[in-house]
mmCIF file of C-alpha atoms in Angstrom:
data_model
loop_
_atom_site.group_PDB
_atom_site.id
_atom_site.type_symbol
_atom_site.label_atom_id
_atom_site.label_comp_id
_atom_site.label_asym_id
_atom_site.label_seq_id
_atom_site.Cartn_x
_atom_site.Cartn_y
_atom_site.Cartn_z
ATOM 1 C CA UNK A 1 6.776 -3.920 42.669
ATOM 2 C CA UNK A 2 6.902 -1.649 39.686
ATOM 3 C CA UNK A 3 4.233 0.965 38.801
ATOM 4 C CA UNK A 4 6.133 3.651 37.021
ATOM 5 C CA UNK A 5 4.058 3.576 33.516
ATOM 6 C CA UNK A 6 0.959 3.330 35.402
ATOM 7 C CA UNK A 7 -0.970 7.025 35.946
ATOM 8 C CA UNK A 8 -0.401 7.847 39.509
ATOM 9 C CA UNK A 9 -4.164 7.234 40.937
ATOM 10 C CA UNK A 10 -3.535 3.886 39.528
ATOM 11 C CA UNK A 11 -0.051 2.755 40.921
ATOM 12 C CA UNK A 12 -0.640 4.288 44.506
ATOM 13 C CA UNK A 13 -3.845 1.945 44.361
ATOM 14 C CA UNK A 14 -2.197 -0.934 43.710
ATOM 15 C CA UNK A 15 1.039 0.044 45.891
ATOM 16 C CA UNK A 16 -1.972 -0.094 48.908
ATOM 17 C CA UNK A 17 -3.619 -3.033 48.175
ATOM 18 C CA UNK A 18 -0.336 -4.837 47.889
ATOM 19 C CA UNK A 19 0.494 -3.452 51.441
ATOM 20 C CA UNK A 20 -2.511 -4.274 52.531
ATOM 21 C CA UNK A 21 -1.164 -8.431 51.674
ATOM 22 C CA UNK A 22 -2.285 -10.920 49.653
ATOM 23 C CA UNK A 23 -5.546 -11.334 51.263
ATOM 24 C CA UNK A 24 -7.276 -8.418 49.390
ATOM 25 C CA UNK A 25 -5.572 -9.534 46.097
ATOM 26 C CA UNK A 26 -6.852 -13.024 46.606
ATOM 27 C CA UNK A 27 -10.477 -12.056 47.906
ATOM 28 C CA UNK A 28 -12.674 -13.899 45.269
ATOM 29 C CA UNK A 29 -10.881 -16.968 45.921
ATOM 30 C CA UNK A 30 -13.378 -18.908 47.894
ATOM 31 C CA UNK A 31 -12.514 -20.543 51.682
ATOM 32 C CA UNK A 32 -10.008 -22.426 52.629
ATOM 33 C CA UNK A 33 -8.279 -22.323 49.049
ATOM 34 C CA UNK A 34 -7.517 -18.532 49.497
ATOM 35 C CA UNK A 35 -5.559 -19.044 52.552
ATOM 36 C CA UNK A 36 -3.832 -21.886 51.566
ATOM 37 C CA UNK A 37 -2.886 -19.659 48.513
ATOM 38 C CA UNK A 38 -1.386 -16.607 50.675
ATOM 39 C CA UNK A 39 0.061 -18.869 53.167
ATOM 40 C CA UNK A 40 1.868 -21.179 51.198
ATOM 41 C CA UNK A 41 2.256 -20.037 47.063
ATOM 42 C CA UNK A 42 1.730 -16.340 47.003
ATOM 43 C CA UNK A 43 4.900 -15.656 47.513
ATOM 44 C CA UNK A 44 6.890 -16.969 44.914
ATOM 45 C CA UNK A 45 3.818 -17.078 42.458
ATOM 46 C CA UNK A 46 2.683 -12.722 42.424
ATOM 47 C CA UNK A 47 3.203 -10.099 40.157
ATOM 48 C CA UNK A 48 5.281 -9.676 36.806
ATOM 49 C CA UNK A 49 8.379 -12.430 37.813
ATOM 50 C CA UNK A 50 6.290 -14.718 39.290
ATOM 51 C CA UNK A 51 7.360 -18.414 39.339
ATOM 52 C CA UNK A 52 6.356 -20.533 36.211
ATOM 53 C CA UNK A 53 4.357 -17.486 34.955
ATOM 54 C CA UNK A 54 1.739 -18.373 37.448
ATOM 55 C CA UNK A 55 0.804 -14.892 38.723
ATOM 56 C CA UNK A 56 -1.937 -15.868 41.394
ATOM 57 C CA UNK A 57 -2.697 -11.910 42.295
ATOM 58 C CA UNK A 58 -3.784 -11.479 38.683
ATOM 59 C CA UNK A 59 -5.799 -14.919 38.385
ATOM 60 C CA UNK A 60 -9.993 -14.368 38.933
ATOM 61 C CA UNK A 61 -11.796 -17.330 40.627
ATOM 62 C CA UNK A 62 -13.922 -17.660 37.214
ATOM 63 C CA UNK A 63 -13.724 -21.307 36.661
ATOM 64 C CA UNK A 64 -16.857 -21.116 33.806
ATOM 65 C CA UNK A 65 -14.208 -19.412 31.982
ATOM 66 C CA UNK A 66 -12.188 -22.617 30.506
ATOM 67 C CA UNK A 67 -8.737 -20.645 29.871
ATOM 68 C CA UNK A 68 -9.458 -19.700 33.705
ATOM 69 C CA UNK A 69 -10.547 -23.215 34.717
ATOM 70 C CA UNK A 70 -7.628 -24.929 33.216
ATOM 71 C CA UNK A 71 -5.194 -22.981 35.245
ATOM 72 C CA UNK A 72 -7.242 -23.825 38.623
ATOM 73 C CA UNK A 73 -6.678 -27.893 37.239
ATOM 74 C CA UNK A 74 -2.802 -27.591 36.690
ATOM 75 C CA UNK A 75 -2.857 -25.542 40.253
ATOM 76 C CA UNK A 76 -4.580 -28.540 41.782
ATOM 77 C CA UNK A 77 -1.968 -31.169 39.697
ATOM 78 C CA UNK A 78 0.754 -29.449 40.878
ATOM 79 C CA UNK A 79 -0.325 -29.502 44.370
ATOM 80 C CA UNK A 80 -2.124 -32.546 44.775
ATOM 81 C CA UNK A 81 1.090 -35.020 43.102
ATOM 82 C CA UNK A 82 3.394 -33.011 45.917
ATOM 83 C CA UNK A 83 5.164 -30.605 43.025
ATOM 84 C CA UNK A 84 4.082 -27.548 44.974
ATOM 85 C CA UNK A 85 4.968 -26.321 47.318
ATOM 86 C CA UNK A 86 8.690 -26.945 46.453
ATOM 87 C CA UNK A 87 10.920 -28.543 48.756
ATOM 88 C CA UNK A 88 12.692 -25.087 49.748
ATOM 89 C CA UNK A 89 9.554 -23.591 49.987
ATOM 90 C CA UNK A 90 6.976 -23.635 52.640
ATOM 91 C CA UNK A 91 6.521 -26.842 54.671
ATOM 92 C CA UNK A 92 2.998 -28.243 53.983
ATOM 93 C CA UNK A 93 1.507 -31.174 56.041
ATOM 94 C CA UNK A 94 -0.094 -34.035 54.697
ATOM 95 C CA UNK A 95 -3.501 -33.070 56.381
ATOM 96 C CA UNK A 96 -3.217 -29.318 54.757
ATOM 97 C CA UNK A 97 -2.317 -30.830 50.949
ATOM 98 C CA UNK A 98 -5.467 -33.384 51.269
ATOM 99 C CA UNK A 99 -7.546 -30.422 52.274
ATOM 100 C CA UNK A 100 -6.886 -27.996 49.804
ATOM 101 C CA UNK A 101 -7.030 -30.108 47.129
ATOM 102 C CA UNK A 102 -10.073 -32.047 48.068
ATOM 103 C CA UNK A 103 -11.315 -28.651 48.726
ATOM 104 C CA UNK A 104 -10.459 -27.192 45.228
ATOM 105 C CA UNK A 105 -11.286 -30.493 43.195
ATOM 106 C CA UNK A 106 -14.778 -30.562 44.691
ATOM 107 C CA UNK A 107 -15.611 -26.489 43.645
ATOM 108 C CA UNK A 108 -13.969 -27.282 39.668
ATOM 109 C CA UNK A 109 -16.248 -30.539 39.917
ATOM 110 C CA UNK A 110 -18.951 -28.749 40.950
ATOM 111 C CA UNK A 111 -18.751 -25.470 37.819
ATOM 112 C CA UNK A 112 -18.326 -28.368 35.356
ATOM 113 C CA UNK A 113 -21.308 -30.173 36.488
ATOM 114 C CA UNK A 114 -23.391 -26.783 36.303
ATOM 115 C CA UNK A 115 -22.078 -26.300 32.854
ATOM 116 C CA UNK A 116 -22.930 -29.951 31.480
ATOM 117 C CA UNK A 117 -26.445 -29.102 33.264
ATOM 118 C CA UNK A 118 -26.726 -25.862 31.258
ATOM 119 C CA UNK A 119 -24.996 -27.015 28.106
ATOM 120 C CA UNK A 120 -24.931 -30.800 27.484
ATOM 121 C CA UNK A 121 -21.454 -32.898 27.524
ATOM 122 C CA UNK A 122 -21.489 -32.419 23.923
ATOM 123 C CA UNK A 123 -20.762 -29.721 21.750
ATOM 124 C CA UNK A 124 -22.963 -28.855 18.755
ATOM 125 C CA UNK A 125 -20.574 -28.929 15.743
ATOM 126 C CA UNK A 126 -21.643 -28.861 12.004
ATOM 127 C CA UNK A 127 -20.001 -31.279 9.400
ATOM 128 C CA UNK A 128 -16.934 -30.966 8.392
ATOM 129 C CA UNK A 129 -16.273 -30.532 4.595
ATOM 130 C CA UNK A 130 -15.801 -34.552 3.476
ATOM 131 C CA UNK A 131 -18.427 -35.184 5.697
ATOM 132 C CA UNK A 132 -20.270 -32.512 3.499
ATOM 133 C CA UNK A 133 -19.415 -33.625 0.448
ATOM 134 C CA UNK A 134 -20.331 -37.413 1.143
ATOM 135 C CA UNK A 135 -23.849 -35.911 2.104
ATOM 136 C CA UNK A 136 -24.437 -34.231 -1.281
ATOM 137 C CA UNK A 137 -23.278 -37.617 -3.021
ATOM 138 C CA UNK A 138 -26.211 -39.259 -1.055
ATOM 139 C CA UNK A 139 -28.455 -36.888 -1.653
ATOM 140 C CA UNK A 140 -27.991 -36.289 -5.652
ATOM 141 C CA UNK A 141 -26.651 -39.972 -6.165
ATOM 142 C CA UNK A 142 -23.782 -38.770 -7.481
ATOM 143 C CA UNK A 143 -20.741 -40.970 -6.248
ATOM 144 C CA UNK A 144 -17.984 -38.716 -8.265
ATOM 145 C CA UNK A 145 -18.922 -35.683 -6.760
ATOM 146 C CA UNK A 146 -16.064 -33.379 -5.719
ATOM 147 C CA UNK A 147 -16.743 -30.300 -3.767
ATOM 148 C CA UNK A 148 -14.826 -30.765 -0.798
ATOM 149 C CA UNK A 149 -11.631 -28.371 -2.098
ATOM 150 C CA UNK A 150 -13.950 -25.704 -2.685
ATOM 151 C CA UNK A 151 -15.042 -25.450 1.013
ATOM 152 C CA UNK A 152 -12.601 -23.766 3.371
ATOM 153 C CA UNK A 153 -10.567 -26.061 5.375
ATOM 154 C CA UNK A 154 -11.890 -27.204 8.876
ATOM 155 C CA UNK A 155 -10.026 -27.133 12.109
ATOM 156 C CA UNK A 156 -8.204 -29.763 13.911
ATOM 157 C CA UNK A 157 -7.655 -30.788 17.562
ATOM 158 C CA UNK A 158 -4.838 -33.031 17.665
ATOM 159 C CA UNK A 159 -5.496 -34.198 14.274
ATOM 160 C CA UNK A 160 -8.962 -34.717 14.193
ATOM 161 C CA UNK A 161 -11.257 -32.369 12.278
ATOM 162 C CA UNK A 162 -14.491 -33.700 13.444
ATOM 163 C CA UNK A 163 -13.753 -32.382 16.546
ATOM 164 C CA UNK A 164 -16.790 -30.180 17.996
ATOM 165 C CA UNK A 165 -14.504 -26.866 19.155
ATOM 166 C CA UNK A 166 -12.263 -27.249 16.000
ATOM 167 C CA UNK A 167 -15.158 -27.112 13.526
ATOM 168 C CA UNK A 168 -17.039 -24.031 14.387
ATOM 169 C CA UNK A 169 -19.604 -22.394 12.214
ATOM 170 C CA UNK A 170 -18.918 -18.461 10.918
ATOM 171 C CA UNK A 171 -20.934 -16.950 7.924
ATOM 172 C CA UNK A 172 -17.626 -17.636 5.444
ATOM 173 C CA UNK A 173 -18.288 -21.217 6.145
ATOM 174 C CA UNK A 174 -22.314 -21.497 5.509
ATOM 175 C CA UNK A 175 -21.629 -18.672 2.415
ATOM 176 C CA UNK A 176 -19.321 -21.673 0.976
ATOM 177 C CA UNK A 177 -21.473 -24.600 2.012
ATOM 178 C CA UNK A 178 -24.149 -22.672 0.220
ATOM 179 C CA UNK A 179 -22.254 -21.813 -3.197
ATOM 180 C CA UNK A 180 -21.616 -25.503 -3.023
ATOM 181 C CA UNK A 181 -25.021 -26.570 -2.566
ATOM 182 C CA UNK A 182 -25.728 -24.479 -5.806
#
């Protein structure tokens, strides 16, 4: 490994804990999916080269995080449909593969039940700007009523902009919501 633009303190810290092996790099992985990790993966998937750009030293066990979360699900994919380990890479029994990922699917079940306990399945979205406009028409009976390309444009997810995490609310957005109210 490389440290050489690091200060010193720094790289002779991380030159120990990577001789100390990946089980201090992959400490807040819980149970059985940590050594599963350093026995069979951590090898071709650490550091700055690491396979796929899957660096598991760097990767937290944060799976509230949803960037985070959606990394553990494509590490389970890969491992549960028999992509990973490769076939030149580290021999994996049936018995192991079940356990890992039965092991792994139950703790990102688990986070994603606490958050739709915490949260709701839903996400609280406001209404996008035809939706917006169609509201005002009601509410002034005014069925020629065109506002809607004075409102910034919403976002889209895959097309859609009613979409909870595409159409967010900021303070542009209720400043032109308002001037179009007036």
């Amino acid at each position: 490994m490389k440290y050489r633009y690091l200060p010193r303190h720094v790289g002779i810290i991380l030159l120990s804990l990577h001789a100390l092996g990946p089980s201090v790099l992959l400490a807040d992985v819980p149970g059985k999916l940590g050594s599963f990790l350093e026995q069979h993966c951590i090898d071709c998937h650490e550091g700055s080269e690491a396979e796929g750009g899957l660096d598991l030293q760097s990767l937290k066990w944060k799976t509230d995080d949803a960037h985070n979360e959606s990394v553990w699900v494509k590490v389970y994919d890969r491992v549960e449909s028999g992509e990973m380990p490769p076939e030149d890479g580290a021999e994996i029994s049936d018995v192991e593969r079940e356990s890992m990922t039965k092991d792994l699917s139950q703790r990102l079940i688990e986070t994603r039940e606490k958050a739709y306990t915490r949260h709701g399945r839903a996400v609280s979205r406001r209404v996008n700007r035809f939706e917006y406009e169609n509201i005002l028409r009601d509410l002034l009976h005014d069925p020629y009523l065109k506002i809607a390309d004075q409102l910034p444009l919403d976002g889209e997810v895959h097309g859609f902009a009613k979409v909870g995490t595409a159409v967010d609310v900021s303070h542009v957005q209720v400043d032109a919501y308002l001037d179009a109210a007036e």
